[in-house]
Amino acid sequence: MLLALVVLPIVAGFALFLVPKTDRIICKATGCVIAAVSFALALASANQTQSVRWLARPFTAAFHFSNDGLGYWLVLLLALVTFCAILATTVPRMRSFIALLLMLEGTMMGLFLARDLLLFALFWDAMLLPVFFALIGWGAHPATAWRYLIYNFAGGLTLLLATAAFGVVFGSTDVIGKTGLPHIGMLWQPWIFAGFAFAFLVKTPVWPFHTWMPATYADTPAPIVAVVSAVQSKAGLYGFIVVGLALLPESMRAAAVPMLWLGLVSLLYGALIALVQTDGKRIVAYSSLSHLGLIVLALFSFYPLALRGALIYIIAHGLFSSALFLILGYVEDREETRSLQRLGGLGRQNPRLAGAFVIAALAALGLPGLAGFAGELVILTGLFASGHFWVALIALVPIVIAAAYMLRLFQDMMNGPEIADVPVRRDLTWIEGLAVAPLLLASFLIGVNPHALTTFDTAPYALTQSTQR
């Protein structure tokens, strides 16, 4: 089942080219079926492990996959968001676009299932290509596509070098998820950690390594952005947990002060820039920079409660950010603009669109009862309890600002003055509503029962092991 989770979407993506490109319904239906099967396989394969020996020299490596802990939740999130993204797809040349979405799903499945660092690094680079081709093929400026590829490939290269060094020093890369490992010598450990950390910071992204992100999120079609923002951006945070906290805890602690500063700057900078943007997708892009900065603070507090809050917020952010990007994609398709200065009063004619939009926006600003609030509350409580009083106090400021820019985004688009020369468009169809409904429902379920994420019987080992050292 684990190998099928990786191979099925990739093979299906290539096989989709056998379908006539003019038959958009079959293309979309095929993509949805594959994503739904992936979700079912992910549920059925919980706690399963599969390993085959790969290399013996210069270090041991294995095709080792496992579906447990934080990886389990990210695999489920990926399958759900991919299904919703495919269902929401309306772009030209749909066959090629859905094929790229499936290939992106398969490569990211490999990343979150991999328990060998070398395998992890190879899937890290592979998942860049579908996004790059989506940028090139669907309207992004070439500079945006190449900036995305160069920044992230540079991170992938340092990740691969750090992995090779880890393997040579330790003797094996088949180490993700294992505990009780001997410590790596302090001579090499800081340099190895630096290679991993650079890749993770670029991918998250964290200021000042974020410059590839705003244009990528703004120029890419909404379904791809939904997957990148919801899941691909979590690869760096996932790496800090399963590699940094579990395998290189001394270096993680040594880097805590600068990392906390970077998290704070990302949190504040993203919120303030979002507050002055007039492009809907850029508002959500910079809000993501801010939200992910909060998770970085939680990880580098090394406090169990804050780390559990990070787990909740990783999944919560994936749900509400993907919903927001899909909804903004619907608005852009109808009105042919994302500018708040060119939009207004859409909610009066589109009540279903406004209803979905307000739920997603409220989840993003942290309304009690939705997943965003649960993650923020646990993180802030953990930061206060860990002794990082001033960090927690400063973190409250951008959380308050989030209410301002999210309500402004909703109000200007849905309830603002109607623009005279903007024609009235149809409301959400049932298919469009179905594409965002699972994301909003999951956000509500986690909001009322966040404890379910942290009591999974194979809860992320790093959340307990690393904090005891």
CSV table of C-alpha atoms in Angstrom, one decimal:
chain,number,residue,atom,x,y,z
A,1,MET,CA,0.0,0.0,0.0
A,2,LEU,CA,2.8,2.4,0.9
A,3,LEU,CA,4.5,2.0,-2.5
A,4,ALA,CA,1.1,2.4,-4.2
A,5,LEU,CA,0.6,5.7,-2.4
A,6,VAL,CA,3.8,7.0,-4.2
A,7,VAL,CA,3.6,5.2,-7.5
A,8,LEU,CA,-0.1,5.4,-8.3
A,9,PRO,CA,-0.5,9.2,-8.6
A,10,ILE,CA,2.8,9.5,-10.7
A,11,VAL,CA,1.8,6.6,-13.0
A,12,ALA,CA,-1.7,8.0,-13.3
A,13,GLY,CA,-0.4,11.4,-14.2
A,14,PHE,CA,1.5,10.0,-17.1
A,15,ALA,CA,-1.3,7.7,-18.1
A,16,LEU,CA,-3.7,10.6,-18.2
A,17,PHE,CA,-2.1,11.7,-21.5
A,18,LEU,CA,-3.8,8.6,-23.0
A,19,VAL,CA,-7.2,10.4,-22.4
A,20,PRO,CA,-8.3,12.7,-25.3
A,21,LYS,CA,-7.3,16.2,-24.2
A,22,THR,CA,-10.7,17.5,-25.3
A,23,ASP,CA,-12.6,15.3,-22.8
A,24,ARG,CA,-12.3,17.5,-19.8
A,25,ILE,CA,-14.9,15.6,-17.7
A,26,ILE,CA,-13.1,12.3,-18.0
A,27,CYS,CA,-9.8,14.0,-17.2
A,28,LYS,CA,-11.2,15.6,-14.0
A,29,ALA,CA,-13.1,12.4,-13.0
A,30,THR,CA,-9.9,10.3,-13.4
A,31,GLY,CA,-7.9,12.7,-11.3
A,32,CYS,CA,-10.5,12.8,-8.6
A,33,VAL,CA,-10.8,9.0,-8.5
A,34,ILE,CA,-7.0,8.7,-8.1
A,35,ALA,CA,-6.9,11.3,-5.3
A,36,ALA,CA,-9.8,9.5,-3.6
A,37,VAL,CA,-8.1,6.2,-3.8
A,38,SER,CA,-4.9,7.7,-2.4
A,39,PHE,CA,-6.9,9.0,0.5
A,40,ALA,CA,-8.4,5.6,1.1
A,41,LEU,CA,-5.0,3.9,0.9
A,42,ALA,CA,-3.5,6.4,3.3
A,43,LEU,CA,-6.3,5.6,5.9
A,44,ALA,CA,-5.8,1.9,5.4
A,45,SER,CA,-2.0,1.9,5.6
A,46,ALA,CA,-1.7,3.6,9.0
A,47,ASN,CA,1.3,2.3,10.9
A,48,GLN,CA,2.4,0.2,8.0
A,49,THR,CA,6.1,0.0,7.2
A,50,GLN,CA,7.9,-1.2,4.1
A,51,SER,CA,11.7,-1.4,3.6
A,52,VAL,CA,14.0,-2.8,1.0
A,53,ARG,CA,17.8,-2.6,1.2
A,54,TRP,CA,19.2,-0.1,-1.3
A,55,LEU,CA,22.9,0.9,-0.8
A,56,ALA,CA,25.6,-0.7,1.3
A,57,ARG,CA,28.5,1.7,0.5
A,58,PRO,CA,29.6,4.4,1.2
A,59,PHE,CA,26.8,4.2,3.7
A,60,THR,CA,23.7,2.0,4.1
A,61,ALA,CA,20.4,3.3,2.7
A,62,ALA,CA,17.0,1.7,2.1
A,63,PHE,CA,13.8,2.2,0.2
A,64,HIS,CA,12.1,2.6,3.6
A,65,PHE,CA,8.5,3.9,3.8
A,66,SER,CA,6.3,4.2,6.9
A,67,ASN,CA,2.9,5.9,7.4
A,68,ASP,CA,2.9,7.0,11.0
A,69,GLY,CA,3.1,10.0,13.3
A,70,LEU,CA,3.1,13.5,11.8
A,71,GLY,CA,3.8,12.0,8.3
A,72,TYR,CA,0.4,10.2,8.6
A,73,TRP,CA,-1.5,13.4,9.0
A,74,LEU,CA,0.4,15.2,6.3
A,75,VAL,CA,-0.3,12.3,3.9
A,76,LEU,CA,-4.0,12.5,4.7
A,77,LEU,CA,-3.9,16.3,4.3
A,78,LEU,CA,-2.1,15.9,0.9
A,79,ALA,CA,-4.6,13.4,-0.4
A,80,LEU,CA,-7.6,15.6,0.7
A,81,VAL,CA,-6.2,18.8,-0.7
A,82,THR,CA,-5.3,17.2,-4.0
A,83,PHE,CA,-8.8,15.8,-4.4
A,84,CYS,CA,-10.3,19.2,-3.7
A,85,ALA,CA,-7.8,21.0,-6.0
A,86,ILE,CA,-8.5,18.7,-8.9
A,87,LEU,CA,-12.3,19.0,-8.4
A,88,ALA,CA,-11.9,22.8,-8.4
A,89,THR,CA,-9.7,22.9,-11.6
A,90,THR,CA,-11.2,24.8,-14.5
A,91,VAL,CA,-8.0,25.9,-16.4
A,92,PRO,CA,-7.3,25.5,-20.1
A,93,ARG,CA,-5.4,22.3,-21.1
A,94,MET,CA,-6.9,20.6,-18.1
A,95,ARG,CA,-5.4,17.2,-18.9
A,96,SER,CA,-1.8,18.4,-18.5
A,97,PHE,CA,-2.7,20.4,-15.5
A,98,ILE,CA,-4.3,17.5,-13.6
A,99,ALA,CA,-1.4,15.3,-14.6
A,100,LEU,CA,1.0,17.7,-12.9
A,101,LEU,CA,-1.2,17.8,-9.8
A,102,LEU,CA,-1.1,14.0,-9.6
A,103,MET,CA,2.7,13.9,-10.1
A,104,LEU,CA,3.0,16.5,-7.4
A,105,GLU,CA,0.9,14.4,-5.1
A,106,GLY,CA,3.0,11.3,-5.8
A,107,THR,CA,6.4,13.0,-5.2
A,108,MET,CA,5.2,14.6,-1.9
A,109,MET,CA,3.7,11.3,-0.8
A,110,GLY,CA,7.2,9.9,-1.2
A,111,LEU,CA,8.7,12.7,0.9
A,112,PHE,CA,6.3,12.3,3.9
A,113,LEU,CA,6.5,8.5,3.8
A,114,ALA,CA,10.3,8.2,3.4
A,115,ARG,CA,12.1,7.1,6.5
A,116,ASP,CA,15.5,7.1,4.8
A,117,LEU,CA,17.2,10.6,4.5
A,118,LEU,CA,18.6,9.9,1.1
A,119,LEU,CA,15.1,8.9,-0.2
A,120,PHE,CA,13.7,12.0,1.6
A,121,ALA,CA,16.2,14.3,-0.2
A,122,LEU,CA,15.5,12.8,-3.7
A,123,PHE,CA,11.8,13.3,-3.3
A,124,TRP,CA,12.5,16.8,-2.0
A,125,ASP,CA,14.0,17.7,-5.4
A,126,ALA,CA,11.5,15.7,-7.4
A,127,MET,CA,8.5,17.6,-6.0
A,128,LEU,CA,9.8,20.9,-7.4
A,129,LEU,CA,9.4,19.9,-11.1
A,130,PRO,CA,5.5,19.7,-11.3
A,131,VAL,CA,5.2,23.2,-9.7
A,132,PHE,CA,7.9,24.6,-12.1
A,133,PHE,CA,6.1,23.3,-15.2
A,134,ALA,CA,2.7,24.6,-13.9
A,135,LEU,CA,4.3,28.0,-13.5
A,136,ILE,CA,5.8,27.9,-17.0
A,137,GLY,CA,2.7,26.6,-18.7
A,138,TRP,CA,-0.1,28.5,-17.0
A,139,GLY,CA,0.6,32.2,-17.2
A,140,ALA,CA,3.4,32.9,-14.7
A,141,HIS,CA,6.2,35.2,-15.7
A,142,PRO,CA,9.3,33.2,-16.6
A,143,ALA,CA,11.2,35.0,-13.8
A,144,THR,CA,8.7,33.8,-11.3
A,145,ALA,CA,9.1,30.2,-12.4
A,146,TRP,CA,12.9,30.3,-12.4
A,147,ARG,CA,13.1,32.1,-9.1
A,148,TYR,CA,11.0,29.3,-7.6
A,149,LEU,CA,13.1,26.6,-9.1
A,150,ILE,CA,16.5,28.2,-8.3
A,151,TYR,CA,15.7,29.1,-4.7
A,152,ASN,CA,14.2,25.7,-3.9
A,153,PHE,CA,16.8,23.7,-5.9
A,154,ALA,CA,19.6,25.5,-4.0
A,155,GLY,CA,17.9,24.3,-0.8
A,156,GLY,CA,17.6,20.8,-2.2
A,157,LEU,CA,21.3,20.8,-3.1
A,158,THR,CA,22.3,21.7,0.5
A,159,LEU,CA,19.9,19.1,1.7
A,160,LEU,CA,21.5,16.4,-0.5
A,161,LEU,CA,25.0,17.4,0.6
A,162,ALA,CA,24.0,17.4,4.2
A,163,THR,CA,22.4,14.0,3.8
A,164,ALA,CA,25.5,12.6,2.2
A,165,ALA,CA,27.7,14.0,5.0
A,166,PHE,CA,25.3,12.6,7.6
A,167,GLY,CA,25.5,9.2,5.9
A,168,VAL,CA,29.3,9.2,5.8
A,169,VAL,CA,29.7,10.3,9.4
A,170,PHE,CA,26.9,8.2,10.9
A,171,GLY,CA,27.2,5.2,8.5
A,172,SER,CA,23.5,5.1,7.5
A,173,THR,CA,20.8,7.4,6.2
A,174,ASP,CA,18.0,4.9,7.2
A,175,VAL,CA,17.3,6.8,10.4
A,176,ILE,CA,14.1,8.9,10.2
A,177,GLY,CA,11.8,7.7,13.0
A,178,LYS,CA,14.4,5.8,14.9
A,179,THR,CA,15.3,6.6,18.5
A,180,GLY,CA,18.3,6.0,20.7
A,181,LEU,CA,20.8,6.9,18.0
A,182,PRO,CA,24.3,7.7,19.0
A,183,HIS,CA,25.2,11.4,18.7
A,184,ILE,CA,27.1,12.6,15.7
A,185,GLY,CA,30.5,14.2,16.4
A,186,MET,CA,30.4,17.9,17.2
A,187,LEU,CA,32.9,18.7,14.6
A,188,TRP,CA,30.6,17.9,11.7
A,189,GLN,CA,27.2,18.3,13.3
A,190,PRO,CA,26.8,22.1,13.0
A,191,TRP,CA,27.7,22.0,9.3
A,192,ILE,CA,25.3,19.2,8.6
A,193,PHE,CA,22.5,20.9,10.5
A,194,ALA,CA,23.2,24.1,8.6
A,195,GLY,CA,22.7,22.3,5.3
A,196,PHE,CA,19.4,20.9,6.4
A,197,ALA,CA,18.3,24.1,8.0
A,198,PHE,CA,18.8,26.2,4.9
A,199,ALA,CA,16.7,23.8,2.8
A,200,PHE,CA,13.9,23.8,5.5
A,201,LEU,CA,13.9,27.6,5.8
A,202,VAL,CA,13.7,28.2,2.1
A,203,LYS,CA,10.9,25.7,1.7
A,204,THR,CA,8.7,26.8,4.6
A,205,PRO,CA,9.4,29.8,3.7
A,206,VAL,CA,10.9,31.9,6.5
A,207,TRP,CA,12.1,35.5,6.1
A,208,PRO,CA,14.4,36.4,4.4
A,209,PHE,CA,14.3,33.2,2.4
A,210,HIS,CA,10.7,33.9,1.3
A,211,THR,CA,11.2,36.0,-1.8
A,212,TRP,CA,10.3,33.2,-4.2
A,213,MET,CA,6.9,32.8,-2.5
A,214,PRO,CA,4.7,35.9,-3.1
A,215,ALA,CA,4.9,35.9,-6.9
A,216,THR,CA,4.6,32.1,-7.0
A,217,TYR,CA,1.4,32.1,-5.0
A,218,ALA,CA,0.0,35.0,-7.0
A,219,ASP,CA,0.8,33.9,-10.5
A,220,THR,CA,0.1,30.1,-10.3
A,221,PRO,CA,-3.4,28.8,-10.9
A,222,ALA,CA,-5.3,28.4,-7.6
A,223,PRO,CA,-5.4,24.5,-7.5
A,224,ILE,CA,-1.6,24.2,-7.6
A,225,VAL,CA,-1.2,27.1,-5.1
A,226,ALA,CA,-3.6,25.3,-2.8
A,227,VAL,CA,-1.4,22.2,-2.7
A,228,VAL,CA,1.9,24.1,-2.4
A,229,SER,CA,0.6,26.4,0.4
A,230,ALA,CA,-1.2,23.7,2.3
A,231,VAL,CA,1.3,20.8,2.1
A,232,GLN,CA,4.5,21.5,0.2
A,233,SER,CA,5.3,24.5,2.5
A,234,LYS,CA,5.0,22.1,5.5
A,235,ALA,CA,7.9,20.0,4.2
A,236,GLY,CA,10.4,22.3,5.9
A,237,LEU,CA,8.6,22.3,9.2
A,238,TYR,CA,8.3,18.5,9.0
A,239,GLY,CA,12.1,18.3,8.3
A,240,PHE,CA,12.8,20.4,11.4
A,241,ILE,CA,10.8,17.9,13.5
A,242,VAL,CA,11.9,14.5,12.1
A,243,VAL,CA,15.5,15.5,11.3
A,244,GLY,CA,16.4,18.4,13.5
A,245,LEU,CA,14.6,17.6,16.7
A,246,ALA,CA,15.1,13.9,16.5
A,247,LEU,CA,18.6,13.5,15.0
A,248,LEU,CA,20.4,16.8,15.6
A,249,PRO,CA,19.0,18.1,18.9
A,250,GLU,CA,22.2,19.8,20.1
A,251,SER,CA,22.5,21.8,16.9
A,252,MET,CA,18.8,22.7,17.0
A,253,ARG,CA,19.2,24.1,20.5
A,254,ALA,CA,22.4,25.9,19.5
A,255,ALA,CA,20.4,27.6,16.7
A,256,ALA,CA,17.4,28.5,18.9
A,257,VAL,CA,18.0,32.2,19.4
A,258,PRO,CA,18.5,33.2,15.7
A,259,MET,CA,15.7,30.9,14.7
A,260,LEU,CA,13.3,32.5,17.2
A,261,TRP,CA,14.2,35.9,15.8
A,262,LEU,CA,13.6,34.7,12.2
A,263,GLY,CA,10.2,33.3,13.3
A,264,LEU,CA,9.3,36.5,14.9
A,265,VAL,CA,10.3,38.6,11.9
A,266,SER,CA,8.4,36.3,9.6
A,267,LEU,CA,5.3,36.6,11.9
A,268,LEU,CA,5.4,40.4,12.0
A,269,TYR,CA,6.6,41.1,8.5
A,270,GLY,CA,4.0,38.8,6.9
A,271,ALA,CA,1.2,40.3,8.8
A,272,LEU,CA,2.1,43.9,8.2
A,273,ILE,CA,2.7,43.4,4.4
A,274,ALA,CA,-0.6,41.5,4.2
A,275,LEU,CA,-2.3,44.4,5.8
A,276,VAL,CA,-1.4,46.8,2.9
A,277,GLN,CA,-1.8,44.5,0.0
A,278,THR,CA,-4.6,45.0,-2.5
A,279,ASP,CA,-4.2,41.7,-4.4
A,280,GLY,CA,-6.3,38.9,-2.8
A,281,LYS,CA,-3.9,36.1,-3.4
A,282,ARG,CA,-0.9,38.2,-2.1
A,283,ILE,CA,-2.8,38.9,1.1
A,284,VAL,CA,-3.2,35.2,1.7
A,285,ALA,CA,0.4,34.5,0.6
A,286,TYR,CA,1.8,37.0,3.1
A,287,SER,CA,-0.6,35.7,5.8
A,288,SER,CA,0.9,32.3,5.2
A,289,LEU,CA,4.4,33.7,5.8
A,290,SER,CA,3.1,35.1,9.1
A,291,HIS,CA,1.3,31.9,10.2
A,292,LEU,CA,4.3,29.7,9.4
A,293,GLY,CA,6.5,32.0,11.4
A,294,LEU,CA,4.4,31.2,14.5
A,295,ILE,CA,5.0,27.4,14.0
A,296,VAL,CA,8.8,28.1,13.8
A,297,LEU,CA,8.5,29.8,17.2
A,298,ALA,CA,6.8,26.7,18.6
A,299,LEU,CA,9.4,24.3,17.2
A,300,PHE,CA,12.3,26.2,18.6
A,301,SER,CA,10.8,26.7,22.0
A,302,PHE,CA,11.4,23.0,22.6
A,303,TYR,CA,8.5,22.8,24.9
A,304,PRO,CA,6.1,19.8,24.6
A,305,LEU,CA,2.9,21.8,24.7
A,306,ALA,CA,4.1,24.3,22.1
A,307,LEU,CA,5.3,21.5,19.9
A,308,ARG,CA,1.9,19.8,20.0
A,309,GLY,CA,0.3,23.1,19.1
A,310,ALA,CA,2.6,23.3,16.1
A,311,LEU,CA,1.3,19.9,15.0
A,312,ILE,CA,-2.3,21.1,15.2
A,313,TYR,CA,-1.5,24.4,13.4
A,314,ILE,CA,0.4,22.7,10.6
A,315,ILE,CA,-2.7,20.8,9.7
A,316,ALA,CA,-5.0,23.7,10.4
A,317,HIS,CA,-3.1,26.1,8.2
A,318,GLY,CA,-3.1,23.5,5.4
A,319,LEU,CA,-6.9,23.3,5.6
A,320,PHE,CA,-7.8,27.0,5.7
A,321,SER,CA,-5.0,28.2,3.3
A,322,SER,CA,-6.0,25.7,0.6
A,323,ALA,CA,-9.7,26.7,1.0
A,324,LEU,CA,-8.9,30.4,0.7
A,325,PHE,CA,-6.8,30.0,-2.4
A,326,LEU,CA,-9.5,27.8,-4.1
A,327,ILE,CA,-12.2,30.4,-3.2
A,328,LEU,CA,-10.0,33.3,-4.5
A,329,GLY,CA,-9.5,31.2,-7.7
A,330,TYR,CA,-13.3,31.1,-8.1
A,331,VAL,CA,-13.4,34.9,-7.7
A,332,GLU,CA,-10.6,35.4,-10.2
A,333,ASP,CA,-12.3,33.0,-12.8
A,334,ARG,CA,-15.5,35.0,-12.5
A,335,GLU,CA,-14.3,38.5,-12.3
A,336,GLU,CA,-10.9,38.2,-14.1
A,337,THR,CA,-9.2,40.2,-11.3
A,338,ARG,CA,-7.9,39.7,-7.8
A,339,SER,CA,-7.7,43.4,-7.0
A,340,LEU,CA,-9.7,44.6,-4.0
A,341,GLN,CA,-10.0,48.0,-5.9
A,342,ARG,CA,-11.9,46.3,-8.7
A,343,LEU,CA,-14.1,44.0,-6.7
A,344,GLY,CA,-17.0,44.7,-4.3
A,345,GLY,CA,-20.5,43.5,-3.4
A,346,LEU,CA,-20.0,40.0,-4.7
A,347,GLY,CA,-21.7,38.5,-1.6
A,348,ARG,CA,-25.1,40.1,-2.5
A,349,GLN,CA,-25.3,38.0,-5.7
A,350,ASN,CA,-23.3,35.0,-4.6
A,351,PRO,CA,-24.4,33.9,-1.1
A,352,ARG,CA,-22.8,30.5,-1.3
A,353,LEU,CA,-19.5,31.9,-2.4
A,354,ALA,CA,-19.7,34.5,0.5
A,355,GLY,CA,-20.6,31.7,3.0
A,356,ALA,CA,-17.6,29.6,2.1
A,357,PHE,CA,-15.4,32.6,2.0
A,358,VAL,CA,-16.4,33.8,5.5
A,359,ILE,CA,-15.8,30.4,7.1
A,360,ALA,CA,-12.3,30.1,5.6
A,361,ALA,CA,-11.4,33.7,6.5
A,362,LEU,CA,-12.6,33.2,10.1
A,363,ALA,CA,-10.6,30.0,10.4
A,364,ALA,CA,-7.5,31.9,9.2
A,365,LEU,CA,-8.0,34.7,11.7
A,366,GLY,CA,-8.4,32.2,14.6
A,367,LEU,CA,-12.1,32.1,15.4
A,368,PRO,CA,-12.8,29.8,18.4
A,369,GLY,CA,-14.3,26.6,17.2
A,370,LEU,CA,-12.2,26.4,14.1
A,371,ALA,CA,-8.8,24.7,13.7
A,372,GLY,CA,-6.8,27.9,13.5
A,373,PHE,CA,-7.8,29.0,17.0
A,374,ALA,CA,-6.9,25.6,18.5
A,375,GLY,CA,-3.4,25.7,17.1
A,376,GLU,CA,-2.7,29.3,18.0
A,377,LEU,CA,-4.0,28.9,21.6
A,378,VAL,CA,-1.9,25.8,22.3
A,379,ILE,CA,1.2,27.4,20.8
A,380,LEU,CA,0.9,30.6,22.7
A,381,THR,CA,0.1,28.7,25.9
A,382,GLY,CA,3.2,26.6,25.4
A,383,LEU,CA,5.4,29.7,24.7
A,384,PHE,CA,4.3,31.3,27.9
A,385,ALA,CA,4.8,28.1,29.9
A,386,SER,CA,8.2,27.6,28.4
A,387,GLY,CA,9.5,30.9,29.7
A,388,HIS,CA,9.5,32.7,26.3
A,389,PHE,CA,7.2,35.4,27.7
A,390,TRP,CA,8.3,38.2,25.4
A,391,VAL,CA,8.2,36.0,22.4
A,392,ALA,CA,4.6,35.0,23.1
A,393,LEU,CA,3.7,38.6,23.9
A,394,ILE,CA,5.1,39.9,20.5
A,395,ALA,CA,3.4,37.0,18.7
A,396,LEU,CA,0.0,38.2,19.9
A,397,VAL,CA,0.4,41.4,17.8
A,398,PRO,CA,0.3,39.8,14.3
A,399,ILE,CA,-2.4,37.5,15.4
A,400,VAL,CA,-4.6,40.5,16.1
A,401,ILE,CA,-3.5,42.1,12.8
A,402,ALA,CA,-4.7,38.9,11.1
A,403,ALA,CA,-8.2,39.8,12.1
A,404,ALA,CA,-7.8,43.1,10.3
A,405,TYR,CA,-6.5,41.9,7.0
A,406,MET,CA,-8.8,38.9,6.8
A,407,LEU,CA,-11.9,40.9,7.6
A,408,ARG,CA,-10.8,43.5,5.1
A,409,LEU,CA,-10.2,40.9,2.4
A,410,PHE,CA,-13.7,39.5,3.0
A,411,GLN,CA,-15.5,42.8,3.4
A,412,ASP,CA,-14.0,44.5,0.4
A,413,MET,CA,-14.8,41.6,-1.9
A,414,MET,CA,-18.1,40.4,-0.6
A,415,ASN,CA,-19.7,43.4,1.1
A,416,GLY,CA,-18.0,46.5,-0.3
A,417,PRO,CA,-19.6,48.9,-2.8
A,418,GLU,CA,-20.5,47.2,-6.1
A,419,ILE,CA,-18.3,48.1,-9.0
A,420,ALA,CA,-20.5,49.4,-11.8
A,421,ASP,CA,-18.8,47.9,-14.8
A,422,VAL,CA,-18.4,44.4,-13.2
A,423,PRO,CA,-21.1,42.0,-14.5
A,424,VAL,CA,-23.0,39.8,-12.2
A,425,ARG,CA,-21.6,36.2,-12.2
A,426,ARG,CA,-23.2,32.9,-11.2
A,427,ASP,CA,-22.9,31.7,-7.7
A,428,LEU,CA,-20.9,28.6,-6.7
A,429,THR,CA,-21.9,25.4,-8.5
A,430,TRP,CA,-22.4,22.3,-6.5
A,431,ILE,CA,-19.1,20.9,-7.8
A,432,GLU,CA,-17.3,24.1,-6.7
A,433,GLY,CA,-18.9,24.0,-3.3
A,434,LEU,CA,-18.0,20.3,-2.9
A,435,ALA,CA,-14.4,21.2,-3.6
A,436,VAL,CA,-14.1,23.4,-0.6
A,437,ALA,CA,-16.6,21.8,1.8
A,438,PRO,CA,-14.3,19.0,3.0
A,439,LEU,CA,-11.6,21.5,3.9
A,440,LEU,CA,-14.0,23.7,5.8
A,441,LEU,CA,-15.6,20.7,7.5
A,442,ALA,CA,-12.2,19.3,8.6
A,443,SER,CA,-11.3,22.7,10.0
A,444,PHE,CA,-14.4,22.6,12.1
A,445,LEU,CA,-13.9,19.0,13.3
A,446,ILE,CA,-10.3,19.8,14.3
A,447,GLY,CA,-11.4,23.0,15.9
A,448,VAL,CA,-13.9,21.3,18.3
A,449,ASN,CA,-11.6,18.2,18.9
A,450,PRO,CA,-7.9,19.2,18.4
A,451,HIS,CA,-6.9,16.6,20.9
A,452,ALA,CA,-7.5,13.9,18.3
A,453,LEU,CA,-4.4,15.0,16.4
A,454,THR,CA,-2.1,14.6,19.4
A,455,THR,CA,-3.4,11.4,20.8
A,456,PHE,CA,-2.8,9.3,17.7
A,457,ASP,CA,-1.1,6.1,18.9
A,458,THR,CA,2.0,6.8,17.0
A,459,ALA,CA,2.1,10.5,17.7
A,460,PRO,CA,5.2,12.2,16.3
A,461,TYR,CA,8.1,10.7,18.2
A,462,ALA,CA,10.1,13.9,18.0
A,463,LEU,CA,7.5,15.7,20.1
A,464,THR,CA,8.4,13.4,23.0
A,465,GLN,CA,11.9,12.1,22.4
A,466,SER,CA,13.7,15.4,21.6
A,467,THR,CA,12.2,17.3,24.5
A,468,GLN,CA,13.5,14.8,27.0
A,469,ARG,CA,17.2,15.3,26.1
